[in-house]
Amino acid sequence: MPRSPPIIHEEYDSDDWESESDGERSQDATGIAIPQLLPVPATLAKPGDSLCDTCKSLNLSAKRFVVFPSDNLKANKPDDPNMHLGLVVDIRRKSHCPFCRLVLRALGPNLPTMVDGKPVEVTMSWNTEGPIPDPNQPWHHIPQIRVLRPYAQKKGGGYFGGPNMLNMFPEITLLANDAPTPSKTFFLRLLNNQIDFAMVRNWLTMCETWHGGHCTSKADMLDKDLSDPATEIPSFRVIDVVDNCIIPAPNKCKYAVLSYVWGKIDPSTILRNLKNVVNELEKPGALVSEENYDRIPITIRDAMWVTRELGLRYLWVDSLCIVQDDSEQGGSKMQAIAKMGLVYGAAYITIIAGTGTDANAGLPGVHADSRGVDQAVEELLPGLRLGFKPKWQDHIPGATYFTRAWTFQEQQFSRRSLVFIGGQVVFRCMQTDQWREDVVFEERRSRYGSTARSARDTDDIGKYEGLLQSYSGLSITFESDIYHAFAGMIRFIQRELKANLVHGLADAYFDWSLLWTALAPQERRNWAPSWSWSGWKGQSWPHMWDWYSRSIARIRKAQRKRTWIIWYQRKAHDSEEYVRVWGPKKFSSAPSGPRNFYGAHVQDRFPFDCTQTLPTRRRLVAAPAYIEDTYNPAPGSGFLQFWTVSVTFKVGKSVSKETKRGPENTHIRAGIFGRDGREVGIAFVHPDWFKANISKSHEFILLCEGRDVRADNGRMDDEPGWKYKMMLIEWHGEWAERVSLGSIEKHDLTQALAPGPVWKEIILG
C-alpha cells in the first residue's frame, strides 16, 4: 500500500523535506481524515512538450512554491511583479510549452488578443496563500505556499474586464504530490473521475469539529434557533431516501435541502406532489416505481443520491415536498412559501445545483465521468507538475442559478452547503467557502475560520440595502412571486429595522427608501408600483449608506429633520379610504403643533401654505391592480396619495462636467434647466425616454432633503451638501408614475418654471 502523508508538525527541518507521492488516508491530531493523493498519470506529459525560452528563464522548481520557516515571512508580499510572459497572440502560438498552455487556461477561455485596438499582454507575479486566522478578515492570511498569479492587460498599461472575459485573480501552484514538505496543505490535489464522498463526509466532520457552534447555531437571517420546521409548518414533508417515498417529517429530523433551478421544463411531464397523488407517494418505494422514477428530474435524483452518500435519510425538495395545487389562501403551499427561510435555515446542509439551466442538468461529479470540466494540470519537468487553482466563483457569470430570485433567498438562509459547480463540489459554511476537492486543506494548519465571529452589528442599514440591491437584479419566472421569493428576508428586515416593507420599501425610512436609483436602463414591471424597486426589472441601488451613513440610529434622527411629506396609501381603487404608510408610536399633532411623518415638529421651509396634508377622498377609475403586498400586516393598493411641492423644469442634454464617482451609470445624463437657462441639476434617464422628451418641460415633485455624495469631512449633518431630492413623474390620467430621480440645490427652487413651486396633491402609482 502507498504510504500515508505525514502529519504536519510545528517544528521541522527544511533540509529533510522530500517529495511525496500518493498515500492512503491517515488522520491528524484531532482525528480528521487526510485523504490519499491520487497517483499522477504517466500521460500528463505530452509528446513533444518543451518549455519555451521565456518560461525556462523563470527557473521554476518545486521548492520555489513553498514558504520555508527560514523565510520568516509574516504576511503576503508580492515579489517579481513584472514577470512579462509576452503578448497573448505569441503565447497562443507556443502550444508546445506546457506552462504557456497552463497560463492561458488560468486566464480563461475568453482571453482576447486585442482590446481597444491594443494587443493584450500577460504579466505574472509571485504571491502567497495560507490559513486565515480570523474569518472577519479573510484578506489576511499566514503565508504557507507560493502561487503565481498571471494577469492580462493592454500593452502599455490599462486593465480591462467584462462579463465572462477573465477568471478572477487566477492562481497557479504546485501539485501536492510534488511538494517537498511534510505538509501538502493548500497545494493542488488531482481529481478522480467521480466525487469521493468519503472526502465530503470528512468535510462535515471537520466543520463540526473545528467550527463547533458557529455553524450549528441558527443562520444570521433567522430570528431564533429552529431544529424542527414541522413545529411551525404543519404540512412539512420530506423525502425518505432509504424507503424512497415522501413522508410527514419525523420530529426533529436531520435533513438536507435542495436548491436548484427549475427552468423551462413542462410541469406536466415530471413528477410533482399533487392532491390526487400525495397518499400514493407516501408508500415505500413510490419514487423508484416504474411509473414515477423516470419522471423525477435528474437533479433531484442526484440530490437523493448525495443525501444517501452523506449518511442522511431525509431530503426536502419543493416540487415533491410541497403539494403544488394546494395554493389557495391558507393552503399548505402558501404556508411553506411564507416559512421558506425556516425550511432552509433548519436544514443540516443545502445541496446547491449551481450548474445547468434546468432541473435535468444533474449534479456534476456525482456519477463517473460526469464532471464536464477537465482539470488544468501540466508537467513542466519530471517531478514538477503545476496546475491552475480555479475559484468556484469564476463559474458564477453565466450560471443560471445565480441569476434567480428564489435561489438567492435559499442561499441566504443556509448554514452549510455543498455547491456543485465547475465540475466539482465545494463546501461552504458560516466560517469558510473554500473547501473543495482539488485543494488539500485537511491538515491542522488549514483550520482557518475557527475564530469566533464578532458580535453582529445591528446598527447597519447596509445589510437591508445590500439584500434589496442583490435581489432586485435577479430574474423571476412568475411576476406574482416578486414578494414570495423575498418572504424570508422580509422577516429578517422586519426584525432588524423594526419596520414593515410597503411593496418592498421600509415604512419607517420611507422618504429615503424612495431614493433608490438604477445604473442601467430598466424595464417597467406593470404589476408593481413605479415608486418601488419591485416595479422595475433590473438591479436597483438603495445606497442610503453611501451618501449619508450606515447607522440606523443616525438615519432615524436625520429623517425627522429633512422631510415634510405625510405619506398615505390608498386601501383600494374603488374605495375612498386611505391609511398612513407609517407613524411613530407617540405621534400627536397637539398641543405642541403639527408634526411631520416621523413625529418631529414641522419646519417652515417653503414660502407658501403647506398645511394641507390629508388626501382628498376620491375613487380611482381604471387603475391597474398591483401584486398583493402579502407580507405587510396592513396591505394597501400600492397607490400613494400625499401632498408635496410640485415644480416644472426643462429637461435637455446636460452641459455640466460629470464628476466620476462610483460605478458607471449607463443611462442618459440629462440636465435639469431652470428659468434663466442654467443647468441646476441632473437626472439619469432611460435613453428611449430621453429621445422622446428632450428639450421639453416636465413635472418634478420634491421628496425630501438628501445628499448626492457623502461629506468629505465626515460631518454629514452639516448644511453644505444637502439638496432637494426630486422625482421626475409622468401622469396617466388620475395618477402619476416615476420616471427618474434628480436633485437641485435648495436655493435653486426659485428657478422652477412658471407657475413656480406649488403645493399639490399627488397620487403616485
CSV table of C-alpha atoms in Angstrom, one decimal, residues 296-603:
chain,number,residue,atom,x,y,z
A,296,ILE,CA,-38.2,12.7,-11.4
A,297,PRO,CA,-35.8,15.4,-12.8
A,298,ILE,CA,-32.2,14.3,-12.9
A,299,THR,CA,-31.0,17.0,-10.4
A,300,ILE,CA,-33.5,15.7,-7.8
A,301,ARG,CA,-32.5,12.1,-8.4
A,302,ASP,CA,-28.8,13.1,-8.0
A,303,ALA,CA,-29.7,15.0,-4.8
A,304,MET,CA,-31.3,11.9,-3.4
A,305,TRP,CA,-28.1,10.0,-4.2
A,306,VAL,CA,-26.0,12.7,-2.5
A,307,THR,CA,-28.2,12.6,0.6
A,308,ARG,CA,-27.6,8.9,1.0
A,309,GLU,CA,-23.9,9.3,0.4
A,310,LEU,CA,-23.8,11.9,3.2
A,311,GLY,CA,-25.3,9.3,5.6
A,312,LEU,CA,-28.6,11.3,5.9
A,313,ARG,CA,-32.0,9.8,5.4
A,314,TYR,CA,-34.2,12.8,4.6
A,315,LEU,CA,-34.2,15.4,1.8
A,316,TRP,CA,-36.5,18.3,1.2
A,317,VAL,CA,-37.3,19.4,-2.4
A,318,ASP,CA,-40.0,21.9,-3.2
A,319,SER,CA,-41.7,20.1,-6.1
A,320,LEU,CA,-42.1,16.9,-4.1
A,321,CYS,CA,-42.4,18.1,-0.5
A,322,ILE,CA,-45.0,20.9,-1.2
A,323,VAL,CA,-48.4,19.9,-2.5
A,324,GLN,CA,-48.3,22.1,-5.6
A,325,ASP,CA,-52.0,22.5,-6.2
A,326,ASP,CA,-52.8,23.4,-2.5
A,327,SER,CA,-52.1,27.0,-3.2
A,328,GLU,CA,-55.3,28.8,-2.0
A,329,GLN,CA,-55.1,31.3,0.8
A,330,GLY,CA,-54.0,29.3,3.9
A,331,GLY,CA,-53.1,26.2,1.9
A,332,SER,CA,-50.0,24.2,2.6
A,333,LYS,CA,-48.2,25.7,-0.4
A,334,MET,CA,-48.6,29.2,0.9
A,335,GLN,CA,-47.6,28.0,4.4
A,336,ALA,CA,-44.4,26.6,3.1
A,337,ILE,CA,-43.6,29.6,0.9
A,338,ALA,CA,-44.1,32.0,3.8
A,339,LYS,CA,-41.7,30.0,6.0
A,340,MET,CA,-39.2,29.1,3.3
A,341,GLY,CA,-36.4,30.7,5.4
A,342,LEU,CA,-37.1,28.3,8.2
A,343,VAL,CA,-37.0,25.3,5.8
A,344,TYR,CA,-33.5,26.2,4.6
A,345,GLY,CA,-32.3,27.7,7.9
A,346,ALA,CA,-33.1,24.5,9.8
A,347,ALA,CA,-31.6,22.1,7.3
A,348,TYR,CA,-28.4,20.3,8.2
A,349,ILE,CA,-27.0,21.1,4.7
A,350,THR,CA,-28.1,22.6,1.5
A,351,ILE,CA,-27.3,20.9,-1.8
A,352,ILE,CA,-26.8,23.7,-4.4
A,353,ALA,CA,-27.1,22.7,-8.1
A,354,GLY,CA,-25.0,25.6,-9.4
A,355,THR,CA,-24.7,24.2,-12.9
A,356,GLY,CA,-27.1,23.9,-15.8
A,357,THR,CA,-30.3,25.8,-16.9
A,358,ASP,CA,-33.0,23.4,-15.6
A,359,ALA,CA,-33.8,20.6,-13.2
A,360,ASN,CA,-32.4,18.0,-15.6
A,361,ALA,CA,-28.9,19.3,-15.6
A,362,GLY,CA,-27.9,17.0,-12.7
A,363,LEU,CA,-25.0,17.4,-10.2
A,364,PRO,CA,-21.6,17.2,-11.9
A,365,GLY,CA,-19.3,14.6,-10.5
A,366,VAL,CA,-21.9,12.6,-8.7
A,367,HIS,CA,-21.6,9.8,-11.2
A,368,ALA,CA,-18.5,8.6,-13.0
A,369,ASP,CA,-17.3,10.8,-15.9
A,370,SER,CA,-20.0,13.4,-15.3
A,371,ARG,CA,-17.8,16.3,-14.2
A,372,GLY,CA,-17.8,18.0,-17.6
A,373,VAL,CA,-14.7,20.1,-16.8
A,374,ASP,CA,-11.1,19.0,-17.2
A,375,GLN,CA,-8.6,19.8,-14.5
A,376,ALA,CA,-5.8,22.1,-15.8
A,377,VAL,CA,-2.6,20.4,-14.7
A,378,GLU,CA,0.7,20.3,-16.7
A,379,GLU,CA,4.0,18.6,-16.3
A,380,LEU,CA,6.8,21.1,-16.8
A,381,LEU,CA,9.6,18.8,-15.9
A,382,PRO,CA,9.8,15.3,-14.2
A,383,GLY,CA,8.7,15.9,-10.6
A,384,LEU,CA,7.4,19.4,-11.3
A,385,ARG,CA,3.7,19.4,-12.0
A,386,LEU,CA,1.8,22.7,-11.8
A,387,GLY,CA,-1.9,23.3,-12.0
A,388,PHE,CA,-4.5,26.1,-12.1
A,389,LYS,CA,-6.4,26.5,-8.9
A,390,PRO,CA,-9.8,27.8,-10.1
A,391,LYS,CA,-12.2,29.7,-7.8
A,392,TRP,CA,-15.7,28.4,-7.9
A,393,GLN,CA,-16.8,32.0,-8.2
A,394,ASP,CA,-15.3,32.0,-11.7
A,395,HIS,CA,-18.2,29.9,-12.8
A,396,ILE,CA,-20.9,32.3,-11.5
A,397,PRO,CA,-21.0,34.6,-14.5
A,398,GLY,CA,-23.3,32.9,-17.0
A,399,ALA,CA,-24.6,30.4,-14.4
A,400,THR,CA,-28.4,30.5,-14.4
A,401,TYR,CA,-28.6,29.5,-10.8
A,402,PHE,CA,-27.0,32.8,-9.6
A,403,THR,CA,-29.5,34.9,-11.6
A,404,ARG,CA,-32.6,33.6,-9.9
A,405,ALA,CA,-34.6,35.3,-7.1
A,406,TRP,CA,-35.7,32.1,-5.4
A,407,THR,CA,-32.3,30.6,-5.2
A,408,PHE,CA,-30.8,33.9,-3.8
A,409,GLN,CA,-33.1,33.6,-0.7
A,410,GLU,CA,-32.2,30.0,-0.3
A,411,GLN,CA,-28.5,30.8,-0.1
A,412,GLN,CA,-29.0,33.5,2.5
A,413,PHE,CA,-30.6,31.1,5.0
A,414,SER,CA,-28.3,28.1,4.5
A,415,ARG,CA,-25.9,27.3,7.3
A,416,ARG,CA,-23.9,24.8,5.4
A,417,SER,CA,-24.0,24.0,1.7
A,418,LEU,CA,-22.4,21.8,-1.0
A,419,VAL,CA,-22.1,23.8,-4.2
A,420,PHE,CA,-21.9,21.6,-7.4
A,421,ILE,CA,-20.3,23.9,-9.9
A,422,GLY,CA,-17.3,23.9,-12.3
A,423,GLY,CA,-17.2,20.2,-12.4
A,424,GLN,CA,-16.6,19.6,-8.7
A,425,VAL,CA,-18.2,20.1,-5.3
A,426,VAL,CA,-17.4,23.0,-2.9
A,427,PHE,CA,-18.2,23.0,0.8
A,428,ARG,CA,-19.4,26.3,2.3
A,429,CYS,CA,-20.4,27.1,5.9
A,430,MET,CA,-20.7,30.1,8.1
A,431,GLN,CA,-16.9,30.1,8.6
A,432,THR,CA,-15.5,29.1,5.1
A,433,ASP,CA,-16.3,28.8,1.5
A,434,GLN,CA,-13.1,27.4,0.1
A,435,TRP,CA,-13.1,23.7,1.0
A,436,ARG,CA,-13.1,21.9,-2.3
A,437,GLU,CA,-12.0,18.7,-4.0
A,438,ASP,CA,-9.0,20.0,-5.9
A,439,VAL,CA,-7.1,21.6,-2.9
A,440,VAL,CA,-5.6,19.9,0.1
A,441,PHE,CA,-6.7,21.5,3.3
A,442,GLU,CA,-7.4,18.7,5.8
A,443,GLU,CA,-4.3,19.3,7.9
A,444,ARG,CA,-4.3,21.2,11.2
A,445,ARG,CA,-2.8,24.4,9.8
A,446,SER,CA,-5.6,25.0,7.3
A,447,ARG,CA,-8.2,25.3,10.1
A,448,TYR,CA,-9.0,28.8,9.2
A,449,GLY,CA,-12.4,30.0,10.2
A,450,SER,CA,-12.1,28.7,13.8
A,451,THR,CA,-12.1,32.1,15.4
A,452,ALA,CA,-15.4,33.2,16.8
A,453,ARG,CA,-17.3,35.8,14.8
A,454,SER,CA,-17.5,39.3,16.2
A,455,ALA,CA,-20.8,40.4,17.6
A,456,ARG,CA,-23.3,41.3,14.9
A,457,ASP,CA,-23.6,45.0,14.3
A,458,THR,CA,-27.3,45.8,14.4
A,459,ASP,CA,-26.9,49.4,13.6
A,460,ASP,CA,-26.2,48.9,9.9
A,461,ILE,CA,-28.7,50.0,7.1
A,462,GLY,CA,-26.3,48.4,4.6
A,463,LYS,CA,-27.4,44.9,5.4
A,464,TYR,CA,-31.0,45.7,4.4
A,465,GLU,CA,-29.9,47.7,1.3
A,466,GLY,CA,-27.5,45.0,0.2
A,467,LEU,CA,-30.3,42.5,0.2
A,468,LEU,CA,-32.5,44.7,-1.9
A,469,GLN,CA,-29.7,45.6,-4.3
A,470,SER,CA,-28.8,41.9,-4.9
A,471,TYR,CA,-32.4,40.7,-5.1
A,472,SER,CA,-33.7,43.4,-7.3
A,473,GLY,CA,-31.4,42.4,-10.2
A,474,LEU,CA,-32.4,38.8,-10.2
A,475,SER,CA,-35.0,37.2,-12.5
A,476,ILE,CA,-38.2,35.6,-11.6
A,477,THR,CA,-40.5,33.4,-13.7
A,478,PHE,CA,-43.8,34.5,-12.3
A,479,GLU,CA,-44.3,38.1,-11.6
A,480,SER,CA,-46.7,37.3,-8.7
A,481,ASP,CA,-43.7,35.8,-6.9
A,482,ILE,CA,-41.8,39.1,-6.5
A,483,TYR,CA,-42.6,39.2,-2.8
A,484,HIS,CA,-42.9,35.5,-2.2
A,485,ALA,CA,-39.3,34.8,-3.2
A,486,PHE,CA,-38.3,37.5,-0.7
A,487,ALA,CA,-40.5,36.4,2.1
A,488,GLY,CA,-37.8,35.0,4.4
A,489,MET,CA,-35.7,38.2,4.0
A,490,ILE,CA,-38.8,40.3,4.7
A,491,ARG,CA,-39.0,38.6,8.1
A,492,PHE,CA,-35.3,39.4,8.7
A,493,ILE,CA,-35.8,43.1,7.7
A,494,GLN,CA,-38.9,43.4,9.9
A,495,ARG,CA,-36.8,42.2,12.9
A,496,GLU,CA,-33.6,44.2,12.2
A,497,LEU,CA,-35.1,47.5,11.1
A,498,LYS,CA,-38.3,47.2,13.2
A,499,ALA,CA,-40.2,48.2,10.1
A,500,ASN,CA,-42.6,46.6,7.6
A,501,LEU,CA,-42.0,46.7,3.9
A,502,VAL,CA,-44.5,48.6,1.8
A,503,HIS,CA,-44.2,47.0,-1.6
A,504,GLY,CA,-40.5,46.4,-0.8
A,505,LEU,CA,-39.6,49.7,0.9
A,506,ALA,CA,-39.2,50.1,4.7
A,507,ASP,CA,-42.0,52.1,6.0
A,508,ALA,CA,-40.1,53.6,9.0
A,509,TYR,CA,-37.5,55.0,6.5
A,510,PHE,CA,-39.9,55.7,3.7
A,511,ASP,CA,-38.6,59.1,2.3
A,512,TRP,CA,-35.0,57.9,2.0
A,513,SER,CA,-36.0,54.4,0.9
A,514,LEU,CA,-37.6,56.1,-2.2
A,515,LEU,CA,-34.3,57.4,-3.2
A,516,TRP,CA,-33.1,54.2,-4.9
A,517,THR,CA,-31.5,54.6,-8.3
A,518,ALA,CA,-30.7,52.3,-11.3
A,519,LEU,CA,-27.3,52.2,-13.0
A,520,ALA,CA,-28.6,50.7,-16.2
A,521,PRO,CA,-31.9,51.0,-18.1
A,522,GLN,CA,-34.7,49.0,-16.5
A,523,GLU,CA,-37.9,47.6,-17.9
A,524,ARG,CA,-41.2,48.6,-16.2
A,525,ARG,CA,-42.9,45.8,-14.2
A,526,ASN,CA,-46.5,47.0,-14.5
A,527,TRP,CA,-47.8,44.7,-11.7
A,528,ALA,CA,-46.0,46.7,-9.0
A,529,PRO,CA,-45.8,50.4,-8.2
A,530,SER,CA,-43.3,52.5,-10.1
A,531,TRP,CA,-42.0,54.2,-6.9
A,532,SER,CA,-40.6,50.9,-5.6
A,533,TRP,CA,-37.7,48.8,-6.9
A,534,SER,CA,-40.3,46.0,-7.2
A,535,GLY,CA,-41.9,47.9,-10.1
A,536,TRP,CA,-38.9,47.5,-12.3
A,537,LYS,CA,-36.9,44.7,-13.9
A,538,GLY,CA,-33.2,45.3,-13.3
A,539,GLN,CA,-30.9,46.0,-10.4
A,540,SER,CA,-31.8,48.9,-8.1
A,541,TRP,CA,-29.3,50.6,-5.8
A,542,PRO,CA,-30.7,51.9,-2.5
A,543,HIS,CA,-27.5,53.5,-1.4
A,544,MET,CA,-28.6,55.4,1.6
A,545,TRP,CA,-25.5,54.2,3.4
A,546,ASP,CA,-23.2,55.6,0.7
A,547,TRP,CA,-24.4,59.2,0.7
A,548,TYR,CA,-25.2,59.5,4.3
A,549,SER,CA,-24.4,56.9,6.9
A,550,ARG,CA,-24.7,53.2,7.7
A,551,SER,CA,-26.0,54.0,11.1
A,552,ILE,CA,-29.7,53.2,11.5
A,553,ALA,CA,-29.9,55.5,14.6
A,554,ARG,CA,-28.4,58.4,12.7
A,555,ILE,CA,-30.7,57.9,9.8
A,556,ARG,CA,-33.8,57.8,12.0
A,557,LYS,CA,-32.7,61.1,13.6
A,558,ALA,CA,-31.9,62.9,10.3
A,559,GLN,CA,-35.1,61.9,8.6
A,560,ARG,CA,-37.1,63.8,11.3
A,561,LYS,CA,-35.3,67.0,10.2
A,562,ARG,CA,-35.1,66.5,6.5
A,563,THR,CA,-38.6,65.5,5.4
A,564,TRP,CA,-42.1,67.0,5.2
A,565,ILE,CA,-44.4,64.7,3.3
A,566,ILE,CA,-47.1,62.8,5.3
A,567,TRP,CA,-47.3,59.5,3.3
A,568,TYR,CA,-50.7,57.8,2.8
A,569,GLN,CA,-51.6,54.7,0.9
A,570,ARG,CA,-55.0,54.2,-0.7
A,571,LYS,CA,-56.6,51.0,0.5
A,572,ALA,CA,-58.3,50.2,-2.8
A,573,HIS,CA,-59.2,51.9,-6.1
A,574,ASP,CA,-62.9,51.6,-5.6
A,575,SER,CA,-62.7,53.0,-2.0
A,576,GLU,CA,-62.2,56.4,-0.6
A,577,GLU,CA,-60.3,55.0,2.4
A,578,TYR,CA,-56.6,55.7,2.9
A,579,VAL,CA,-54.2,54.9,5.7
A,580,ARG,CA,-50.8,56.3,6.9
A,581,VAL,CA,-47.9,54.3,5.5
A,582,TRP,CA,-46.3,54.5,8.9
A,583,GLY,CA,-46.5,56.5,12.1
A,584,PRO,CA,-44.4,56.9,15.2
A,585,LYS,CA,-46.0,55.3,18.3
A,586,LYS,CA,-46.2,58.6,20.1
A,587,PHE,CA,-47.4,60.7,17.1
A,588,SER,CA,-49.5,63.7,18.1
A,589,SER,CA,-50.3,67.0,16.4
A,590,ALA,CA,-51.4,68.7,19.6
A,591,PRO,CA,-50.8,70.6,21.8
A,592,SER,CA,-47.2,71.3,20.6
A,593,GLY,CA,-48.1,71.9,17.0
A,594,PRO,CA,-48.2,69.9,13.8
A,595,ARG,CA,-45.7,67.0,13.3
A,596,ASN,CA,-44.1,65.5,10.3
A,597,PHE,CA,-44.2,61.9,9.2
A,598,TYR,CA,-41.6,60.8,11.7
A,599,GLY,CA,-43.0,62.8,14.7
A,600,ALA,CA,-40.8,65.9,14.6
A,601,HIS,CA,-42.1,69.5,14.6
A,602,VAL,CA,-43.0,70.7,11.1
A,603,GLN,CA,-40.4,73.3,9.8
